[in-house]
Amino acid sequence: MVKKLKTGPLGKQSIYFAKAPGLRSWASIAGKKEGEGPLGTYFDEVIDDAAFGQDTWEEGESKFMEHACKLALKKAGLCAKDIRYLYGGDLLGQLIATTFGIKNMDIPFFGIYGACSTAGEALSMGSMAIAAGYADHVLATASSHFGGAEKTFRFPLEYGNQRPLSATWTVTGSGAFVLSSTEGEIVIRGITTGKIVDYGVKDSQNMGACMAPAAASTIYQHLQDFSSTPDDYDRIFTGDLGKIGQDLLLKLLSENGIDISKQHRDCGIEIFDPDTQNTGSGGSGCGCSAITLAGYITRQMLKGEWKRVLFVPTGALLSTVSFNEGQPIPGIAHAILLETKNLRKSEDA
Amino acid sequence: MVKKLKTGPLGKQSIYFAKAPGLRSWASIAGKKEGEGPLGTYFDEVIDDAAFGQDTWEEGESKFMEHACKLALKKAGLCAKDIRYLYGGDLLGQLIATTFGIKNMDIPFFGIYGACSTAGEALSMGSMAIAAGYADHVLATASSHFGGAEKTFRFPLEYGNQRPLSATWTVTGSGAFVLSSTEGEIVIRGITTGKIVDYGVKDSQNMGACMAPAAASTIYQHLQDFSSTPDDYDRIFTGDLGKIGQDLLLKLLSENGIDISKQHRDCGIEIFDPDTQNTGSGGSGCGCSAITLAGYITRQMLKGEWKRVLFVPTGALLSTVSFNEGQPIPGIAHAILLETKNLRKSEDA
């Protein structure tokens, strides 16, 4: 049994929610390759057409997000007008996947950008709004798209460039979550908000190395703030560090006396099989952690396999403009403390 | 005397803060052209070098933001470590101006994107965090840069393209605000969060037309939610509609029986003199409303000229990718209800 963690008030970077916002519903819409991966059976829907019936990848990505939001609403038994705020973002410049994905839903909207940590940022802000009493229900969503991301950040797919093994494969898909003031089976018990961490890494084909220091910083601070140890968690999931990033994360934390090797999993490592899917170091993109949470992690928690999970989406703050101007790629990571509803009751008993 | 507006709980899109977050300090750092405009004497500092001593416009924009944040902190008598959260954004892809501007401040960071409404989004989220008790102090900041924005959204400056009169001129500058749980002379009494509004406008050289429907929607809903009329406000400031957008805004609201012609001002119209500065329809960019608030509007409120101002930064959700793919340019606007500290006390008396 995991022990009861420290409650508020918490220092530094964390908030503990005494009345924890509930994950009322969630939806995961995945692309074809993601559907063929190890987590394929966990997703609500797998869409074989990368453009989702639209004319462009970007419009297709919007459709993935719109579809995920609508399915999450349907599962929650709610309409768009029941949602007080929508927190959403994506990787494309100026958040166009999100803009065109959610504009017809007519919900007050906060656009956010945290690179691949966006799902964590959306869940953080959404849970803060619910716990403060500003809303009964909010939507949190994030998406990414392999074609759109390669075009934006690296090379057009038609160019057929070689990919180093350190490169990650951007996930095509979108996850959406309805957070509510009434508890669900899974609750958001707390958050730890990340800072920008820059170790000076300049390799856009090795995002894991860019993000690992930020993940280490946020996880370290989370454990400090909650006075907890890795053994208090069933799993600690980072977003999309991939294999190289995972090695760095474990090393950085062990240098600070913390060993999370037993609990650590990475959405990017779980989502693809590198041996058969040619996905290099693993999956990446805002959609990677979003659909892994909405498809896989929530399922394991509902089944009772895991009672407390630290979910830490990781973002590499990469732009081709700053990259071409010689700037490094800083990282950021936001942690969400997920618990099953009855965890603390069973501890109190 | 303006009347006391409705307090909480408010419907639809607005929040009323019973314990209003205070604007503890603010700073405005403006570019050369902005310094030569009608508001030039109001800014804290005018930087003649568009690159602010850096190698590129983008690094220069980061410097504008960093400088604004540090000056706001200094005026507040605070250090970076006193700030619980930083909410910031800019117009560049993947928020690089913000990333590199604030990364050394080591503050938990929420990256946000609302196009030119970003200052409104940052002040909204920052005031929500303060009013909920999540933070004693937060920083809210936004920036834009003429050179960087033209390169990103239209043509490289070296190309020397002709600008239609409907085009606006992106402001070079950054505004930063420290919000605190202890009231300042000016408080944020409430917010109205905008929805994405899309009238199908496709002209990236006429951003006023893209944003006016969103501004009308947010102002209309604000007046509904607070049961108020335009006469209850000393001024209603939109962000960067420019002259063409202003005409459309007044028309759209008058069609709904609302006349704000007496109270309405637009930061984009105030900041430049189109006759002598060749700035077309007016100023624009995240920095436009941010430095106009930090430089001009706050000054007028401190002097007692205005006691209640509705500040409504407006954003056009434009990306060259979606634009080149034939998509329209939707808009969004977020309203901040600013009041002088003693306004309600004098009403209660």
XYZ file of C-alpha atoms in Angstrom:
698
model
C 0.000 0.000 0.000
C 1.318 3.388 -0.910
C 1.520 5.773 2.003
C -0.452 8.937 2.427
C 1.466 11.863 0.985
C 1.874 15.256 2.526
C -1.083 17.571 2.037
C -1.121 21.348 1.774
C 0.145 23.925 2.079
C 3.004 22.828 -0.141
C 6.201 24.660 -0.866
C 7.789 25.838 -4.043
C 6.125 24.498 -7.163
C 3.240 22.254 -6.061
C -0.423 22.458 -5.146
C -2.340 19.820 -3.176
C -6.083 19.788 -3.869
C -8.027 18.991 -0.677
C -11.151 18.634 -2.790
C -9.638 16.923 -5.770
C -11.024 17.539 -9.267
C -12.260 14.310 -10.802
C -11.354 12.929 -14.205
C -14.953 12.522 -15.262
C -14.278 11.143 -18.723
C -11.584 10.921 -21.351
C -11.145 9.947 -24.970
C -8.207 8.874 -27.122
C -8.235 9.091 -30.914
C -5.092 7.597 -32.444
C -3.533 7.369 -35.887
C -2.892 4.170 -37.838
C 0.684 3.593 -36.707
C -0.263 4.212 -33.083
C -3.093 1.723 -33.499
C -0.593 -0.870 -34.703
C 1.672 -0.315 -31.678
C 1.717 -2.076 -28.313
C -1.053 0.167 -26.897
C -3.266 -0.083 -29.988
C -6.094 -1.959 -28.314
C -6.427 0.635 -25.548
C -7.436 3.578 -27.745
C -11.091 4.510 -28.212
C -10.706 4.867 -31.947
C -7.943 4.370 -34.494
C -8.215 6.493 -37.632
C -6.381 4.987 -40.606
C -6.552 8.139 -42.757
C -3.832 10.566 -41.579
C -5.911 13.476 -42.936
C -9.078 12.198 -41.225
C -11.075 12.872 -44.402
C -9.833 16.466 -44.667
C -7.674 18.128 -47.323
C -4.547 18.669 -45.234
C -2.689 17.180 -42.271
C -3.394 20.305 -40.270
C -7.127 20.119 -40.854
C -6.889 16.421 -40.110
C -5.208 17.114 -36.774
C -8.025 19.532 -35.933
C -10.463 16.738 -36.670
C -8.616 14.361 -34.329
C -8.958 16.938 -31.561
C -12.573 17.799 -32.279
C -13.427 14.110 -32.319
C -11.600 13.455 -29.033
C -13.367 16.380 -27.329
C -16.789 15.303 -28.566
C -16.252 11.716 -27.501
C -15.070 12.787 -24.039
C -18.170 14.990 -23.718
C -20.405 12.131 -24.814
C -18.863 9.762 -22.278
C -19.377 12.406 -19.580
C -23.014 12.842 -20.559
C -22.390 16.545 -21.119
C -22.826 19.063 -23.946
C -20.313 21.692 -25.021
C -22.410 24.367 -23.311
C -21.903 22.612 -19.960
C -18.157 23.255 -20.207
C -17.000 26.469 -18.591
C -13.464 26.573 -20.028
C -11.460 24.705 -22.607
C -7.677 24.498 -22.164
C -5.961 23.223 -25.269
C -2.907 23.336 -27.462
C -0.784 21.632 -30.071
C 2.640 21.829 -31.701
C 1.791 23.767 -34.854
C 2.668 27.449 -35.056
C -0.009 29.659 -33.508
C -1.996 26.599 -32.318
C -3.950 26.157 -35.540
C -4.821 22.510 -34.900
C -6.561 23.611 -31.711
C -8.107 26.798 -33.115
C -9.841 25.022 -35.966
C -10.507 21.889 -33.941
C -12.511 23.548 -31.183
C -13.826 26.789 -32.667
C -17.298 25.446 -33.395
C -17.757 24.223 -29.833
C -18.311 27.800 -28.637
C -16.553 27.356 -25.281
C -14.515 30.101 -23.527
C -10.988 29.191 -24.531
C -7.520 29.475 -23.059
C -4.889 28.648 -25.678
C -1.759 27.166 -24.140
C 1.638 26.100 -25.400
C 4.029 23.837 -23.569
C 5.367 21.880 -26.550
C 4.851 18.166 -25.770
C 4.095 19.004 -22.130
C 0.843 20.642 -23.249
C -1.397 17.861 -21.902
C 0.169 18.404 -18.484
C -0.258 22.158 -18.724
C -3.917 21.789 -19.745
C -4.670 19.341 -16.917
C -2.840 21.609 -14.439
C -4.755 24.736 -15.366
C -8.039 22.889 -15.718
C -7.734 21.291 -12.289
C -6.741 24.633 -10.743
C -9.927 26.191 -12.164
C -12.136 23.366 -10.896
C -10.563 23.239 -7.439
C -10.939 27.013 -7.088
C -14.652 26.775 -7.831
C -14.432 28.718 -11.088
C -16.022 25.886 -13.053
C -18.051 22.726 -12.623
C -16.629 21.184 -15.784
C -13.686 21.985 -18.020
C -12.154 20.309 -21.056
C -8.398 19.748 -21.340
C -7.024 18.613 -24.674
C -3.855 18.296 -26.744
C -2.959 16.893 -30.142
C -0.058 16.248 -32.487
C 0.425 14.879 -35.997
C 3.458 13.178 -37.525
C 3.135 14.826 -40.945
C 2.375 18.287 -39.608
C 5.161 18.141 -37.021
C 7.853 16.904 -39.423
C 6.896 19.681 -41.855
C 6.976 22.263 -39.071
C 10.134 21.226 -37.259
C 12.348 19.068 -39.475
C 11.920 18.072 -43.116
C 8.920 17.649 -45.421
C 8.070 13.943 -45.563
C 8.522 13.987 -49.360
C 12.201 14.790 -48.823
C 12.690 11.338 -47.337
C 15.526 12.320 -45.007
C 17.315 9.751 -42.900
C 16.367 9.744 -39.245
C 19.051 9.170 -36.602
C 18.243 6.554 -33.953
C 18.019 9.317 -31.355
C 15.077 10.887 -33.195
C 11.554 10.313 -31.926
C 8.419 9.737 -33.980
C 5.653 12.310 -33.489
C 2.411 10.646 -32.490
C -0.673 11.322 -34.587
C -3.619 11.632 -32.267
C -5.481 13.605 -29.663
C -6.553 13.024 -26.099
C -9.311 14.963 -24.344
C -10.343 14.990 -20.695
C -13.415 16.297 -18.899
C -12.503 17.463 -15.386
C -15.354 17.979 -12.947
C -15.924 19.240 -9.442
C -17.595 15.960 -8.559
C -15.016 13.247 -8.054
C -14.552 10.545 -10.641
C -12.977 7.161 -10.095
C -9.665 8.889 -10.777
C -8.863 12.290 -9.258
C -6.163 14.901 -9.725
C -4.778 15.154 -6.206
C -2.108 17.713 -6.964
C 0.149 19.330 -9.513
C 3.783 20.381 -9.757
C 4.406 23.144 -12.273
C 7.666 23.052 -14.184
C 10.238 25.713 -14.887
C 12.121 26.107 -18.152
C 15.359 24.110 -17.881
C 18.113 24.670 -20.430
C 21.188 22.438 -20.474
C 22.301 23.902 -23.811
C 21.437 20.867 -25.961
C 21.155 21.922 -29.630
C 20.234 18.680 -31.400
C 16.671 18.787 -32.730
C 16.954 15.094 -33.587
C 17.529 14.241 -29.936
C 14.597 15.708 -28.067
C 14.960 13.255 -25.202
C 18.237 14.866 -24.205
C 16.632 18.311 -24.368
C 13.753 17.333 -22.088
C 15.351 14.976 -19.558
C 16.786 17.770 -17.362
C 13.337 19.404 -17.133
C 11.699 16.087 -16.250
C 14.336 15.478 -13.580
C 13.812 18.966 -12.155
C 10.023 18.611 -11.918
C 10.076 15.069 -10.498
C 12.736 16.030 -7.968
C 10.747 19.060 -6.840
C 7.510 17.063 -6.713
C 9.065 14.537 -4.337
C 10.422 17.376 -2.195
C 7.128 19.260 -2.115
C 5.041 16.192 -1.231
C 7.722 14.748 1.120
C 7.459 11.493 -0.803
C 9.754 8.857 -2.248
C 9.511 6.953 -5.543
C 8.121 3.937 -3.657
C 4.993 5.966 -2.859
C 4.016 5.805 -6.537
C 2.918 2.792 -8.529
C 4.212 4.425 -11.682
C 5.976 7.641 -12.691
C 5.188 8.299 -16.356
C 7.129 10.868 -18.340
C 5.712 12.069 -21.643
C 8.062 11.428 -24.502
C 11.664 11.170 -23.390
C 12.266 8.010 -25.399
C 15.049 5.593 -24.575
C 17.885 8.121 -24.651
C 15.964 10.617 -22.556
C 15.021 7.905 -20.069
C 18.670 6.981 -19.535
C 19.517 10.625 -18.900
C 16.580 11.130 -16.547
C 17.505 8.128 -14.417
C 21.126 9.276 -14.314
C 20.284 12.877 -13.380
C 17.982 11.776 -10.564
C 20.394 9.150 -9.270
C 23.063 11.839 -9.035
C 20.662 13.492 -6.601
C 20.149 10.309 -4.637
C 16.811 9.384 -6.183
C 16.181 6.060 -7.893
C 12.966 5.873 -9.930
C 14.126 3.009 -12.154
C 11.490 0.656 -10.722
C 8.550 3.044 -11.180
C 9.560 4.895 -14.305
C 7.774 4.421 -17.586
C 7.736 6.731 -20.589
C 4.704 7.155 -22.846
C 7.011 7.514 -25.833
C 8.666 4.159 -25.084
C 5.377 2.375 -24.446
C 3.486 3.565 -27.513
C 5.646 2.118 -30.309
C 7.685 -1.037 -30.847
C 10.993 0.297 -32.187
C 12.016 -3.136 -33.501
C 9.067 -3.476 -35.862
C 7.885 0.137 -36.244
C 11.137 1.970 -37.067
C 10.373 4.688 -34.536
C 13.894 5.377 -33.299
C 14.054 6.436 -29.685
C 10.252 6.343 -29.219
C 7.099 8.390 -29.695
C 6.756 12.111 -29.071
C 4.374 15.027 -29.541
C 1.578 16.493 -27.416
C -0.631 13.611 -28.497
C 1.790 10.962 -27.201
C 1.255 11.497 -23.494
C -2.370 12.589 -24.025
C -3.544 9.370 -25.688
C -1.358 7.194 -23.469
C -3.067 8.694 -20.418
C -6.538 8.597 -21.964
C -6.086 5.109 -23.403
C -3.720 3.130 -21.247
C -2.918 4.714 -17.870
C -6.533 5.468 -16.937
C -7.475 1.885 -17.851
C -4.838 0.434 -15.542
C -5.966 2.712 -12.727
C -9.639 1.783 -13.180
C -8.675 -1.874 -13.075
C -6.952 -1.234 -9.762
C -3.510 -2.157 -11.092
C -2.171 1.248 -10.109
C -3.543 3.503 -7.378
C -1.179 6.442 -7.573
C 0.521 7.598 -10.764
C 2.664 10.657 -11.336
C 2.029 11.767 -14.921
C 4.757 14.109 -16.195
C 4.370 15.283 -19.818
C 7.646 16.685 -21.100
C 8.150 19.434 -23.669
C 11.097 20.539 -25.807
C 10.750 24.245 -26.533
C 11.981 23.956 -30.107
C 11.310 26.391 -32.915
C 12.999 26.239 -36.296
C 13.618 29.992 -36.073
C 15.495 29.890 -32.774
C 17.154 26.604 -33.793
C 18.449 28.073 -37.054
C 19.667 31.113 -35.159
C 21.872 28.831 -33.058
C 19.846 28.787 -29.867
C 19.644 25.657 -27.700
C 16.412 23.731 -27.068
C 15.214 24.215 -23.470
C 12.745 21.819 -21.877
C 9.803 21.996 -19.497
C 7.729 19.349 -17.689
C 4.497 19.576 -15.703
C 3.538 16.855 -13.205
C -0.006 15.688 -12.446
C -0.594 13.545 -9.360
C -3.323 11.038 -10.235
C -4.946 8.880 -7.580
C -7.842 6.468 -7.515
C -10.801 7.937 -5.682
C -10.729 5.595 -2.720
C -6.995 5.549 -2.164
C -6.985 8.004 0.712
C -10.137 6.578 2.263
C -8.513 3.158 2.469
C -5.466 4.768 4.039
C -7.554 6.618 6.594
C -9.348 3.408 7.581
C -19.985 58.408 -10.635
C -20.077 54.983 -12.179
C -22.542 52.656 -10.546
C -21.714 49.512 -8.635
C -21.765 46.559 -10.994
C -23.276 43.193 -10.326
C -21.111 40.908 -8.208
C -20.889 37.113 -8.240
C -21.960 34.542 -9.037
C -21.916 35.560 -12.674
C -23.290 33.658 -15.618
C -21.745 32.403 -18.800
C -18.242 33.685 -19.367
C -17.343 35.968 -16.458
C -15.860 35.819 -12.983
C -16.247 38.521 -10.327
C -13.429 38.591 -7.763
C -14.791 39.478 -4.311
C -11.209 39.825 -3.098
C -9.721 41.458 -6.149
C -6.098 40.787 -7.127
C -4.101 43.989 -7.153
C -1.933 45.279 -9.953
C 1.093 45.701 -7.730
C 3.463 46.997 -10.383
C 3.937 47.152 -14.125
C 6.553 48.039 -16.692
C 6.508 49.019 -20.350
C 9.549 48.744 -22.622
C 8.867 50.177 -26.074
C 10.687 50.315 -29.406
C 11.885 53.460 -31.166
C 8.823 54.027 -33.349
C 6.501 53.495 -30.377
C 8.573 56.005 -28.425
C 8.049 58.550 -31.198
C 4.271 58.035 -31.161
C 1.564 59.855 -29.197
C 2.096 57.668 -26.093
C 5.897 57.874 -26.211
C 6.291 59.821 -22.980
C 4.266 57.270 -20.993
C 6.589 54.304 -21.454
C 9.155 53.402 -18.818
C 11.903 52.964 -21.366
C 12.276 53.392 -25.111
C 14.915 51.197 -26.751
C 16.189 52.622 -30.030
C 17.965 49.440 -31.136
C 15.368 46.997 -32.538
C 17.664 44.081 -31.643
C 18.240 45.439 -28.109
C 21.955 44.723 -28.433
C 21.403 41.098 -29.494
C 22.191 39.363 -32.786
C 18.613 38.826 -34.003
C 15.147 40.350 -33.724
C 13.944 37.276 -31.892
C 16.679 37.497 -29.274
C 15.967 41.206 -29.099
C 12.296 40.570 -28.406
C 13.315 38.184 -25.602
C 15.399 40.993 -24.165
C 12.438 43.403 -24.274
C 10.410 40.881 -22.267
C 13.163 40.059 -19.804
C 13.752 43.759 -19.230
C 10.040 44.447 -18.702
C 9.720 41.585 -16.211
C 12.784 42.672 -14.258
C 11.639 46.279 -14.120
C 8.159 45.256 -12.941
C 9.767 43.105 -10.231
C 12.015 45.960 -9.169
C 9.081 48.359 -8.928
C 7.227 45.779 -6.825
C 10.189 45.364 -4.500
C 10.231 41.642 -5.251
C 12.718 39.078 -6.575
C 12.023 36.397 -9.167
C 11.905 33.788 -6.408
C 8.941 35.614 -4.827
C 6.870 34.911 -7.945
C 4.852 31.704 -7.818
C 3.851 31.534 -11.499
C 4.719 33.329 -14.686
C 2.087 33.509 -17.442
C 3.527 34.698 -20.727
C 3.406 34.513 -24.468
C 4.225 36.140 -27.774
C 3.464 35.859 -31.485
C 6.460 33.873 -32.664
C 6.070 30.180 -33.412
C 6.398 28.038 -30.291
C 6.694 31.138 -28.064
C 10.459 31.533 -28.466
C 10.505 35.194 -27.461
C 9.013 34.187 -24.125
C 11.039 30.983 -23.667
C 14.366 32.723 -24.053
C 13.193 35.902 -22.364
C 12.186 34.330 -19.072
C 14.125 31.071 -18.843
C 16.824 32.430 -16.557
C 14.270 33.733 -14.055
C 13.633 30.180 -12.816
C 9.889 30.673 -12.192
C 7.231 27.940 -12.700
C 5.909 28.801 -16.137
C 2.640 28.510 -18.006
C 3.142 29.273 -21.698
C 0.044 30.732 -23.301
C -0.987 31.736 -26.793
C -3.889 34.008 -27.624
C -2.320 35.893 -30.543
C -2.555 39.620 -29.739
C -5.018 38.869 -26.904
C -2.170 37.242 -24.963
C -1.869 40.080 -22.422
C -5.547 39.587 -21.606
C -5.133 35.837 -21.321
C -2.099 36.220 -19.040
C -3.863 38.739 -16.780
C -6.966 36.507 -16.685
C -5.111 33.379 -15.654
C -2.830 35.255 -13.289
C -5.728 36.926 -11.497
C -7.591 33.595 -11.279
C -4.544 32.040 -9.569
C -4.194 34.924 -7.109
C -7.904 35.108 -6.268
C -7.991 31.342 -5.683
C -5.155 31.613 -3.180
C -2.711 29.596 -5.279
C -0.162 32.400 -5.269
C 0.764 35.592 -3.457
C 2.444 37.053 -6.520
C 2.440 36.165 -10.215
C 3.954 37.765 -13.286
C 1.909 38.277 -16.469
C 3.750 39.333 -19.608
C 3.480 39.570 -23.390
C 5.657 40.890 -26.192
C 5.780 41.458 -29.934
C 8.291 42.757 -32.464
C 7.694 44.402 -35.831
C 10.598 42.684 -37.612
C 9.954 39.262 -36.133
C 6.218 39.424 -36.783
C 6.510 40.584 -40.402
C 8.987 37.776 -41.053
C 6.710 35.250 -39.385
C 3.369 36.287 -40.824
C 3.819 38.382 -43.970
C 6.992 39.295 -45.852
C 10.638 39.717 -44.847
C 11.303 43.427 -44.344
C 14.053 43.305 -46.988
C 11.400 42.473 -49.591
C 9.944 45.955 -49.162
C 6.367 44.987 -49.990
C 3.631 47.581 -50.192
C 1.289 47.670 -47.231
C -2.418 48.266 -47.777
C -4.017 50.945 -45.603
C -5.987 48.236 -43.798
C -2.755 46.659 -42.524
C -1.625 47.297 -38.973
C 1.903 47.851 -37.726
C 3.169 45.327 -35.173
C 4.346 47.039 -32.018
C 7.884 46.360 -30.812
C 7.814 46.135 -27.057
C 6.844 44.234 -23.971
C 4.654 44.886 -20.971
C 4.903 43.020 -17.658
C 2.616 43.078 -14.627
C 3.030 41.841 -11.071
C -0.327 40.746 -9.649
C -0.561 40.313 -5.899
C -3.024 39.139 -3.296
C -2.688 42.453 -1.509
C -4.633 45.138 -3.316
C -2.828 47.775 -5.316
C -4.168 51.181 -6.305
C -5.640 49.377 -9.322
C -7.361 46.005 -8.959
C -8.658 43.352 -11.344
C -12.291 43.153 -10.311
C -13.335 40.553 -12.834
C -12.695 38.857 -16.141
C -14.697 37.769 -19.168
C -13.093 34.939 -21.118
C -13.532 34.953 -24.875
C -14.568 32.255 -27.306
C -13.103 31.775 -30.758
C -15.252 33.745 -33.216
C -14.892 33.091 -36.941
C -16.685 35.314 -39.469
C -14.738 33.764 -42.339
C -12.455 36.747 -43.012
C -9.370 35.640 -44.981
C -7.363 38.844 -45.381
C -4.162 38.741 -43.342
C -3.615 42.417 -44.172
C -6.860 43.350 -42.444
C -6.589 41.942 -38.943
C -9.068 44.465 -37.549
C -11.860 42.829 -39.518
C -10.793 39.392 -38.275
C -10.869 40.433 -34.629
C -13.816 42.850 -34.422
C -16.472 40.088 -34.162
C -14.585 38.480 -31.263
C -14.263 41.824 -29.485
C -17.971 42.472 -29.987
C -18.835 39.025 -28.632
C -16.730 39.417 -25.477
C -17.853 42.989 -24.744
C -21.503 42.057 -25.316
C -21.236 39.071 -22.978
C -19.348 41.103 -20.370
C -22.152 43.664 -20.224
C -24.716 40.870 -19.951
C -22.810 39.004 -17.232
C -22.227 42.127 -15.117
C -25.695 43.602 -15.851
C -23.963 46.795 -16.876
C -24.168 49.395 -19.632
C -21.378 51.223 -21.468
C -22.004 54.288 -19.300
C -20.786 52.315 -16.281
C -17.269 52.411 -17.714
C -14.974 55.377 -18.108
C -13.247 53.674 -21.003
C -13.542 50.417 -22.960
C -10.152 49.692 -24.523
C -9.773 47.055 -27.221
C -6.300 45.795 -28.062
C -5.441 46.362 -31.675
C -8.501 46.619 -33.890
C -7.225 49.733 -35.619
C -9.553 52.141 -37.404
C -11.229 49.581 -39.656
C -11.762 47.149 -36.819
C -13.143 49.905 -34.610
C -15.758 50.814 -37.207
C -16.814 47.169 -37.428
C -16.914 46.738 -33.648
C -19.141 49.786 -33.163
C -21.420 48.601 -35.971
C -21.697 45.027 -34.658
C -22.540 46.214 -31.151
C -24.997 48.862 -32.344
C -26.833 46.144 -34.264
C -27.335 44.566 -30.849
C -28.547 47.808 -29.332
C -25.283 48.714 -27.622
C -23.500 52.010 -28.211
C -19.943 52.184 -26.897
C -18.824 54.988 -29.221
C -18.373 57.398 -26.311
C -16.257 55.016 -24.192
C -14.399 53.082 -26.847
C -10.695 53.511 -27.413
C -8.308 51.137 -29.143
C -4.690 50.700 -28.076
C -3.702 50.264 -31.730
C -5.264 53.612 -32.656
C -3.767 55.447 -29.682
C -0.202 54.208 -30.005
C 0.748 55.585 -33.447
C -0.011 58.705 -35.457
C -0.962 57.325 -38.884
C -0.484 60.726 -40.563
C 3.161 61.034 -39.631
C 4.150 57.431 -38.851
C 2.827 55.556 -41.919
C 1.217 52.896 -39.727
C -1.920 52.209 -41.765
C -4.903 51.193 -39.674
C -2.956 51.341 -36.373
C -0.695 49.318 -34.110
C -1.024 45.599 -33.378
C 0.755 42.690 -31.705
C 0.749 41.306 -28.159
C 2.971 44.194 -27.123
C 0.498 46.841 -28.321
C -2.135 46.380 -25.642
C 0.468 45.327 -23.047
C 2.540 48.515 -23.192
C -0.527 50.717 -23.636
C -1.945 49.299 -20.407
C 1.390 49.417 -18.568
C 2.294 52.853 -19.883
C -0.840 54.859 -20.514
C -4.031 53.337 -19.067
C -2.586 52.646 -15.605
C -1.255 56.223 -15.496
C -4.679 57.689 -16.230
C -6.252 55.489 -13.570
C -3.658 56.430 -10.938
C -4.285 60.100 -11.735
C -7.981 59.506 -11.077
C -8.997 60.361 -14.632
C -10.622 56.960 -15.035
C -11.993 54.780 -12.253
C -13.292 51.800 -14.191
C -11.782 50.561 -17.445
C -12.659 47.468 -19.438
C -9.437 46.279 -21.073
C -10.088 43.884 -23.965
C -6.983 42.646 -25.821
C -7.942 41.171 -29.170
C -6.237 38.368 -31.070
C -6.331 37.194 -34.692
C -5.577 33.466 -34.765
C -3.476 33.679 -37.910
C -0.853 31.193 -39.017
C 0.820 31.249 -42.410
C 0.226 27.497 -42.691
C -3.546 27.653 -42.194
C -3.694 30.903 -44.195
C -1.880 29.354 -47.169
C -4.173 26.346 -46.937
C -7.152 28.646 -47.474
C -8.467 28.773 -43.927
C -10.042 31.942 -42.532
C -8.573 33.906 -39.606
C -10.715 33.528 -36.482
C -10.469 35.981 -33.588
C -10.590 35.880 -29.810
C -10.753 38.588 -27.122
C -10.386 38.436 -23.333
C -11.762 41.222 -21.123
C -10.205 42.441 -17.867
C -12.285 44.659 -15.586
C -9.923 47.181 -13.989
C -11.038 49.417 -11.154
C -9.306 51.865 -8.853
C -9.004 50.461 -5.349
C -11.374 52.857 -3.686
C -14.093 52.885 -6.331
C -16.407 50.501 -4.523
C -15.727 52.008 -1.122
C -16.832 55.414 -2.368
C -19.961 53.817 -3.819
C -20.734 52.036 -0.573
C -20.430 55.302 1.370
